[in-house]
Amino acid sequence: MAMVPGAREALNRFKMEAASEVGVPLKDGYNGDLTSRQAGSIGGQMVKKMIMSYEQNLER
């Protein structure tokens, strides 16, 4: 998959930040030991932050 240069690294940093915020022990590499609930909470936090960012940009 072709991506914007640096996008993959930025997305990984964003994911690690979201995991930290919800208290999920995400690590580099394999994370198959996470529960579905933990993995879902990371994705949910990421979406929440993206929506907040979008809304803040609308207010400008």
PDB file with one MODEL, atoms N, CA, C and O in Angstrom:
MODEL        1
ATOM      1  N   MET A   1       0.843  -1.176   0.000  1.00  0.00           N
ATOM      2  CA  MET A   1       0.000   0.000   0.000  1.00  0.00           C
ATOM      3  C   MET A   1       0.887   1.237   0.000  1.00  0.00           C
ATOM      4  O   MET A   1       1.778   1.364   0.840  1.00  0.00           O
ATOM      5  N   ALA A   2       0.647   2.148  -0.939  1.00  0.00           N
ATOM      6  CA  ALA A   2       1.410   3.389  -1.011  1.00  0.00           C
ATOM      7  C   ALA A   2       0.838   4.384  -0.009  1.00  0.00           C
ATOM      8  O   ALA A   2      -0.370   4.613   0.049  1.00  0.00           O
ATOM      9  N   MET A   3       1.729   4.961   0.768  1.00  0.00           N
ATOM     10  CA  MET A   3       1.291   5.937   1.761  1.00  0.00           C
ATOM     11  C   MET A   3       2.114   7.202   1.614  1.00  0.00           C
ATOM     12  O   MET A   3       3.177   7.203   0.994  1.00  0.00           O
ATOM     13  N   VAL A   4       1.620   8.244   2.176  1.00  0.00           N
ATOM     14  CA  VAL A   4       2.363   9.496   2.230  1.00  0.00           C
ATOM     15  C   VAL A   4       3.615   9.245   3.068  1.00  0.00           C
ATOM     16  O   VAL A   4       3.524   8.623   4.126  1.00  0.00           O
ATOM     17  N   PRO A   5       4.785   9.716   2.620  1.00  0.00           N
ATOM     18  CA  PRO A   5       5.993   9.493   3.408  1.00  0.00           C
ATOM     19  C   PRO A   5       5.825   9.970   4.848  1.00  0.00           C
ATOM     20  O   PRO A   5       5.396  11.098   5.091  1.00  0.00           O
ATOM     21  N   GLY A   6       6.158   9.121   5.780  1.00  0.00           N
ATOM     22  CA  GLY A   6       6.067   9.463   7.188  1.00  0.00           C
ATOM     23  C   GLY A   6       4.704   9.207   7.803  1.00  0.00           C
ATOM     24  O   GLY A   6       4.551   9.314   9.020  1.00  0.00           O
ATOM     25  N   ALA A   7       3.715   8.871   6.993  1.00  0.00           N
ATOM     26  CA  ALA A   7       2.358   8.664   7.514  1.00  0.00           C
ATOM     27  C   ALA A   7       2.285   7.449   8.433  1.00  0.00           C
ATOM     28  O   ALA A   7       1.622   7.494   9.469  1.00  0.00           O
ATOM     29  N   ARG A   8       2.952   6.378   8.064  1.00  0.00           N
ATOM     30  CA  ARG A   8       2.908   5.165   8.879  1.00  0.00           C
ATOM     31  C   ARG A   8       3.488   5.416  10.269  1.00  0.00           C
ATOM     32  O   ARG A   8       2.924   4.976  11.271  1.00  0.00           O
ATOM     33  N   GLU A   9       4.617   6.126  10.325  1.00  0.00           N
ATOM     34  CA  GLU A   9       5.237   6.431  11.616  1.00  0.00           C
ATOM     35  C   GLU A   9       4.335   7.334  12.452  1.00  0.00           C
ATOM     36  O   GLU A   9       4.195   7.132  13.658  1.00  0.00           O
ATOM     37  N   ALA A  10       3.729   8.321  11.816  1.00  0.00           N
ATOM     38  CA  ALA A  10       2.839   9.238  12.529  1.00  0.00           C
ATOM     39  C   ALA A  10       1.614   8.495  13.064  1.00  0.00           C
ATOM     40  O   ALA A  10       1.174   8.748  14.185  1.00  0.00           O
ATOM     41  N   LEU A  11       1.070   7.591  12.272  1.00  0.00           N
ATOM     42  CA  LEU A  11      -0.083   6.815  12.703  1.00  0.00           C
ATOM     43  C   LEU A  11       0.283   5.910  13.874  1.00  0.00           C
ATOM     44  O   LEU A  11      -0.503   5.754  14.809  1.00  0.00           O
ATOM     45  N   ASN A  12       1.461   5.319  13.828  1.00  0.00           N
ATOM     46  CA  ASN A  12       1.905   4.473  14.942  1.00  0.00           C
ATOM     47  C   ASN A  12       2.093   5.282  16.225  1.00  0.00           C
ATOM     48  O   ASN A  12       1.742   4.814  17.308  1.00  0.00           O
ATOM     49  N   ARG A  13       2.645   6.495  16.108  1.00  0.00           N
ATOM     50  CA  ARG A  13       2.780   7.360  17.287  1.00  0.00           C
ATOM     51  C   ARG A  13       1.410   7.725  17.852  1.00  0.00           C
ATOM     52  O   ARG A  13       1.208   7.725  19.066  1.00  0.00           O
ATOM     53  N   PHE A  14       0.479   8.035  16.963  1.00  0.00           N
ATOM     54  CA  PHE A  14      -0.884   8.381  17.357  1.00  0.00           C
ATOM     55  C   PHE A  14      -1.543   7.202  18.079  1.00  0.00           C
ATOM     56  O   PHE A  14      -2.217   7.386  19.093  1.00  0.00           O
ATOM     57  N   LYS A  15      -1.346   6.003  17.555  1.00  0.00           N
ATOM     58  CA  LYS A  15      -1.915   4.805  18.165  1.00  0.00           C
ATOM     59  C   LYS A  15      -1.316   4.547  19.548  1.00  0.00           C
ATOM     60  O   LYS A  15      -2.038   4.190  20.479  1.00  0.00           O
ATOM     61  N   MET A  16      -0.015   4.725  19.684  1.00  0.00           N
ATOM     62  CA  MET A  16       0.633   4.523  20.979  1.00  0.00           C
ATOM     63  C   MET A  16       0.145   5.559  21.997  1.00  0.00           C
ATOM     64  O   MET A  16      -0.055   5.238  23.169  1.00  0.00           O
ATOM     65  N   GLU A  17      -0.045   6.797  21.546  1.00  0.00           N
ATOM     66  CA  GLU A  17      -0.547   7.855  22.424  1.00  0.00           C
ATOM     67  C   GLU A  17      -1.968   7.522  22.894  1.00  0.00           C
ATOM     68  O   GLU A  17      -2.289   7.674  24.072  1.00  0.00           O
ATOM     69  N   ALA A  18      -2.807   7.071  21.971  1.00  0.00           N
ATOM     70  CA  ALA A  18      -4.188   6.718  22.323  1.00  0.00           C
ATOM     71  C   ALA A  18      -4.207   5.550  23.295  1.00  0.00           C
ATOM     72  O   ALA A  18      -4.998   5.547  24.238  1.00  0.00           O
ATOM     73  N   ALA A  19      -3.353   4.559  23.081  1.00  0.00           N
ATOM     74  CA  ALA A  19      -3.281   3.405  23.976  1.00  0.00           C
ATOM     75  C   ALA A  19      -2.873   3.836  25.379  1.00  0.00           C
ATOM     76  O   ALA A  19      -3.422   3.354  26.370  1.00  0.00           O
ATOM     77  N   SER A  20      -1.924   4.730  25.453  1.00  0.00           N
ATOM     78  CA  SER A  20      -1.472   5.230  26.746  1.00  0.00           C
ATOM     79  C   SER A  20      -2.595   5.959  27.473  1.00  0.00           C
ATOM     80  O   SER A  20      -2.757   5.809  28.684  1.00  0.00           O
ATOM     81  N   GLU A  21      -3.362   6.741  26.740  1.00  0.00           N
ATOM     82  CA  GLU A  21      -4.445   7.515  27.335  1.00  0.00           C
ATOM     83  C   GLU A  21      -5.542   6.632  27.922  1.00  0.00           C
ATOM     84  O   GLU A  21      -6.169   7.000  28.916  1.00  0.00           O
ATOM     85  N   VAL A  22      -5.777   5.465  27.312  1.00  0.00           N
ATOM     86  CA  VAL A  22      -6.832   4.580  27.822  1.00  0.00           C
ATOM     87  C   VAL A  22      -6.259   3.456  28.692  1.00  0.00           C
ATOM     88  O   VAL A  22      -6.996   2.578  29.141  1.00  0.00           O
ATOM     89  N   GLY A  23      -4.950   3.487  28.927  1.00  0.00           N
ATOM     90  CA  GLY A  23      -4.327   2.527  29.843  1.00  0.00           C
ATOM     91  C   GLY A  23      -4.121   1.139  29.281  1.00  0.00           C
ATOM     92  O   GLY A  23      -4.105   0.162  30.030  1.00  0.00           O
ATOM     93  N   VAL A  24      -3.962   1.037  27.962  1.00  0.00           N
ATOM     94  CA  VAL A  24      -3.734  -0.271  27.332  1.00  0.00           C
ATOM     95  C   VAL A  24      -2.233  -0.433  27.092  1.00  0.00           C
ATOM     96  O   VAL A  24      -1.594   0.449  26.517  1.00  0.00           O
ATOM     97  N   PRO A  25      -1.672  -1.561  27.533  1.00  0.00           N
ATOM     98  CA  PRO A  25      -0.230  -1.776  27.395  1.00  0.00           C
ATOM     99  C   PRO A  25       0.181  -2.174  25.977  1.00  0.00           C
ATOM    100  O   PRO A  25       0.581  -3.315  25.746  1.00  0.00           O
ATOM    101  N   LEU A  26       0.087  -1.256  25.043  1.00  0.00           N
ATOM    102  CA  LEU A  26       0.463  -1.506  23.653  1.00  0.00           C
ATOM    103  C   LEU A  26       1.979  -1.412  23.539  1.00  0.00           C
ATOM    104  O   LEU A  26       2.605  -0.546  24.149  1.00  0.00           O
ATOM    105  N   LYS A  27       2.553  -2.300  22.762  1.00  0.00           N
ATOM    106  CA  LYS A  27       4.006  -2.284  22.571  1.00  0.00           C
ATOM    107  C   LYS A  27       4.316  -2.386  21.082  1.00  0.00           C
ATOM    108  O   LYS A  27       3.458  -2.765  20.285  1.00  0.00           O
ATOM    109  N   ASP A  28       5.537  -2.046  20.717  1.00  0.00           N
ATOM    110  CA  ASP A  28       5.957  -2.196  19.324  1.00  0.00           C
ATOM    111  C   ASP A  28       5.960  -3.672  18.975  1.00  0.00           C
ATOM    112  O   ASP A  28       6.338  -4.513  19.790  1.00  0.00           O
ATOM    113  N   GLY A  29       5.543  -3.978  17.774  1.00  0.00           N
ATOM    114  CA  GLY A  29       5.541  -5.367  17.336  1.00  0.00           C
ATOM    115  C   GLY A  29       4.229  -6.066  17.638  1.00  0.00           C
ATOM    116  O   GLY A  29       3.155  -5.472  17.535  1.00  0.00           O
ATOM    117  N   TYR A  30       4.325  -7.324  18.011  1.00  0.00           N
ATOM    118  CA  TYR A  30       3.157  -8.181  18.208  1.00  0.00           C
ATOM    119  C   TYR A  30       2.340  -7.764  19.422  1.00  0.00           C
ATOM    120  O   TYR A  30       2.887  -7.550  20.504  1.00  0.00           O
ATOM    121  N   ASN A  31       1.038  -7.650  19.241  1.00  0.00           N
ATOM    122  CA  ASN A  31       0.119  -7.293  20.327  1.00  0.00           C
ATOM    123  C   ASN A  31      -1.084  -8.224  20.349  1.00  0.00           C
ATOM    124  O   ASN A  31      -2.171  -7.827  20.767  1.00  0.00           O
ATOM    125  N   GLY A  32      -0.895  -9.451  19.906  1.00  0.00           N
ATOM    126  CA  GLY A  32      -1.976 -10.422  19.848  1.00  0.00           C
ATOM    127  C   GLY A  32      -2.498 -10.845  21.199  1.00  0.00           C
ATOM    128  O   GLY A  32      -3.522 -11.522  21.286  1.00  0.00           O
ATOM    129  N   ASP A  33      -1.808 -10.454  22.260  1.00  0.00           N
ATOM    130  CA  ASP A  33      -2.259 -10.803  23.600  1.00  0.00           C
ATOM    131  C   ASP A  33      -3.290  -9.821  24.143  1.00  0.00           C
ATOM    132  O   ASP A  33      -3.815 -10.028  25.237  1.00  0.00           O
ATOM    133  N   LEU A  34      -3.591  -8.750  23.397  1.00  0.00           N
ATOM    134  CA  LEU A  34      -4.600  -7.786  23.836  1.00  0.00           C
ATOM    135  C   LEU A  34      -5.994  -8.378  23.641  1.00  0.00           C
ATOM    136  O   LEU A  34      -6.223  -9.152  22.712  1.00  0.00           O
ATOM    137  N   THR A  35      -6.907  -8.015  24.509  1.00  0.00           N
ATOM    138  CA  THR A  35      -8.288  -8.446  24.345  1.00  0.00           C
ATOM    139  C   THR A  35      -8.952  -7.578  23.273  1.00  0.00           C
ATOM    140  O   THR A  35      -8.445  -6.514  22.918  1.00  0.00           O
ATOM    141  N   SER A  36     -10.077  -8.043  22.772  1.00  0.00           N
ATOM    142  CA  SER A  36     -10.838  -7.253  21.798  1.00  0.00           C
ATOM    143  C   SER A  36     -11.266  -5.935  22.412  1.00  0.00           C
ATOM    144  O   SER A  36     -11.271  -4.906  21.737  1.00  0.00           O
ATOM    145  N   ARG A  37     -11.619  -5.956  23.667  1.00  0.00           N
ATOM    146  CA  ARG A  37     -12.034  -4.730  24.359  1.00  0.00           C
ATOM    147  C   ARG A  37     -10.885  -3.725  24.399  1.00  0.00           C
ATOM    148  O   ARG A  37     -11.090  -2.537  24.152  1.00  0.00           O
ATOM    149  N   GLN A  38      -9.677  -4.198  24.709  1.00  0.00           N
ATOM    150  CA  GLN A  38      -8.522  -3.296  24.760  1.00  0.00           C
ATOM    151  C   GLN A  38      -8.228  -2.718  23.382  1.00  0.00           C
ATOM    152  O   GLN A  38      -8.027  -1.512  23.242  1.00  0.00           O
ATOM    153  N   ALA A  39      -8.202  -3.577  22.363  1.00  0.00           N
ATOM    154  CA  ALA A  39      -7.921  -3.112  21.007  1.00  0.00           C
ATOM    155  C   ALA A  39      -8.989  -2.123  20.552  1.00  0.00           C
ATOM    156  O   ALA A  39      -8.673  -1.114  19.922  1.00  0.00           O
ATOM    157  N   GLY A  40     -10.239  -2.403  20.865  1.00  0.00           N
ATOM    158  CA  GLY A  40     -11.328  -1.509  20.489  1.00  0.00           C
ATOM    159  C   GLY A  40     -11.254  -0.176  21.190  1.00  0.00           C
ATOM    160  O   GLY A  40     -11.614   0.854  20.620  1.00  0.00           O
ATOM    161  N   SER A  41     -10.790  -0.191  22.425  1.00  0.00           N
ATOM    162  CA  SER A  41     -10.691   1.078  23.154  1.00  0.00           C
ATOM    163  C   SER A  41      -9.620   1.975  22.545  1.00  0.00           C
ATOM    164  O   SER A  41      -9.742   3.199  22.582  1.00  0.00           O
ATOM    165  N   ILE A  42      -8.580   1.379  21.989  1.00  0.00           N
ATOM    166  CA  ILE A  42      -7.543   2.174  21.311  1.00  0.00           C
ATOM    167  C   ILE A  42      -8.140   2.831  20.070  1.00  0.00           C
ATOM    168  O   ILE A  42      -7.988   4.035  19.861  1.00  0.00           O
ATOM    169  N   GLY A  43      -8.817   2.033  19.250  1.00  0.00           N
ATOM    170  CA  GLY A  43      -9.444   2.577  18.044  1.00  0.00           C
ATOM    171  C   GLY A  43     -10.479   3.635  18.375  1.00  0.00           C
ATOM    172  O   GLY A  43     -10.560   4.662  17.702  1.00  0.00           O
ATOM    173  N   GLY A  44     -11.264   3.391  19.402  1.00  0.00           N
ATOM    174  CA  GLY A  44     -12.272   4.361  19.808  1.00  0.00           C
ATOM    175  C   GLY A  44     -11.659   5.676  20.251  1.00  0.00           C
ATOM    176  O   GLY A  44     -12.169   6.749  19.931  1.00  0.00           O
ATOM    177  N   GLN A  45     -10.572   5.588  20.984  1.00  0.00           N
ATOM    178  CA  GLN A  45      -9.878   6.802  21.438  1.00  0.00           C
ATOM    179  C   GLN A  45      -9.296   7.564  20.250  1.00  0.00           C
ATOM    180  O   GLN A  45      -9.319   8.794  20.220  1.00  0.00           O
ATOM    181  N   MET A  46      -8.772   6.821  19.270  1.00  0.00           N
ATOM    182  CA  MET A  46      -8.223   7.469  18.079  1.00  0.00           C
ATOM    183  C   MET A  46      -9.321   8.228  17.326  1.00  0.00           C
ATOM    184  O   MET A  46      -9.118   9.370  16.913  1.00  0.00           O
ATOM    185  N   VAL A  47     -10.477   7.596  17.151  1.00  0.00           N
ATOM    186  CA  VAL A  47     -11.588   8.245  16.453  1.00  0.00           C
ATOM    187  C   VAL A  47     -12.064   9.465  17.231  1.00  0.00           C
ATOM    188  O   VAL A  47     -12.328  10.514  16.643  1.00  0.00           O
ATOM    189  N   LYS A  48     -12.173   9.333  18.538  1.00  0.00           N
ATOM    190  CA  LYS A  48     -12.605  10.451  19.381  1.00  0.00           C
ATOM    191  C   LYS A  48     -11.675  11.648  19.198  1.00  0.00           C
ATOM    192  O   LYS A  48     -12.137  12.781  19.062  1.00  0.00           O
ATOM    193  N   LYS A  49     -10.358  11.396  19.195  1.00  0.00           N
ATOM    194  CA  LYS A  49      -9.390  12.484  19.040  1.00  0.00           C
ATOM    195  C   LYS A  49      -9.455  13.097  17.642  1.00  0.00           C
ATOM    196  O   LYS A  49      -9.289  14.307  17.490  1.00  0.00           O
ATOM    197  N   MET A  50      -9.695  12.267  16.617  1.00  0.00           N
ATOM    198  CA  MET A  50      -9.799  12.791  15.258  1.00  0.00           C
ATOM    199  C   MET A  50     -11.031  13.676  15.116  1.00  0.00           C
ATOM    200  O   MET A  50     -10.971  14.722  14.470  1.00  0.00           O
ATOM    201  N   ILE A  51     -12.147  13.265  15.713  1.00  0.00           N
ATOM    202  CA  ILE A  51     -13.369  14.073  15.656  1.00  0.00           C
ATOM    203  C   ILE A  51     -13.157  15.393  16.390  1.00  0.00           C
ATOM    204  O   ILE A  51     -13.560  16.447  15.899  1.00  0.00           O
ATOM    205  N   MET A  52     -12.533  15.342  17.555  1.00  0.00           N
ATOM    206  CA  MET A  52     -12.269  16.570  18.309  1.00  0.00           C
ATOM    207  C   MET A  52     -11.398  17.525  17.497  1.00  0.00           C
ATOM    208  O   MET A  52     -11.654  18.728  17.470  1.00  0.00           O
ATOM    209  N   SER A  53     -10.376  16.996  16.840  1.00  0.00           N
ATOM    210  CA  SER A  53      -9.488  17.819  16.025  1.00  0.00           C
ATOM    211  C   SER A  53     -10.257  18.447  14.868  1.00  0.00           C
ATOM    212  O   SER A  53     -10.095  19.633  14.581  1.00  0.00           O
ATOM    213  N   TYR A  54     -11.084  17.659  14.213  1.00  0.00           N
ATOM    214  CA  TYR A  54     -11.890  18.171  13.106  1.00  0.00           C
ATOM    215  C   TYR A  54     -12.816  19.285  13.571  1.00  0.00           C
ATOM    216  O   TYR A  54     -12.922  20.323  12.918  1.00  0.00           O
ATOM    217  N   GLU A  55     -13.486  19.069  14.701  1.00  0.00           N
ATOM    218  CA  GLU A  55     -14.398  20.083  15.211  1.00  0.00           C
ATOM    219  C   GLU A  55     -13.672  21.372  15.581  1.00  0.00           C
ATOM    220  O   GLU A  55     -14.191  22.465  15.358  1.00  0.00           O
ATOM    221  N   GLN A  56     -12.478  21.247  16.142  1.00  0.00           N
ATOM    222  CA  GLN A  56     -11.701  22.438  16.491  1.00  0.00           C
ATOM    223  C   GLN A  56     -11.303  23.215  15.236  1.00  0.00           C
ATOM    224  O   GLN A  56     -11.276  24.446  15.247  1.00  0.00           O
ATOM    225  N   ASN A  57     -10.995  22.496  14.160  1.00  0.00           N
ATOM    226  CA  ASN A  57     -10.633  23.155  12.906  1.00  0.00           C
ATOM    227  C   ASN A  57     -11.828  23.842  12.270  1.00  0.00           C
ATOM    228  O   ASN A  57     -11.661  24.834  11.561  1.00  0.00           O
ATOM    229  N   LEU A  58     -13.030  23.335  12.509  1.00  0.00           N
ATOM    230  CA  LEU A  58     -14.240  23.973  11.969  1.00  0.00           C
ATOM    231  C   LEU A  58     -14.497  25.313  12.648  1.00  0.00           C
ATOM    232  O   LEU A  58     -15.027  26.236  12.029  1.00  0.00           O
ATOM    233  N   GLU A  59     -14.127  25.416  13.901  1.00  0.00           N
ATOM    234  CA  GLU A  59     -14.396  26.626  14.683  1.00  0.00           C
ATOM    235  C   GLU A  59     -13.481  27.784  14.278  1.00  0.00           C
ATOM    236  O   GLU A  59     -13.744  28.932  14.638  1.00  0.00           O
ATOM    237  N   ARG A  60     -12.442  27.504  13.555  1.00  0.00           N
ATOM    238  CA  ARG A  60     -11.480  28.561  13.189  1.00  0.00           C
ATOM    239  C   ARG A  60     -11.975  29.374  12.049  1.00  0.00           C
ATOM    240  O   ARG A  60     -11.296  30.302  11.612  1.00  0.00           O
TER     241      ARG A  60
ENDMDL
END
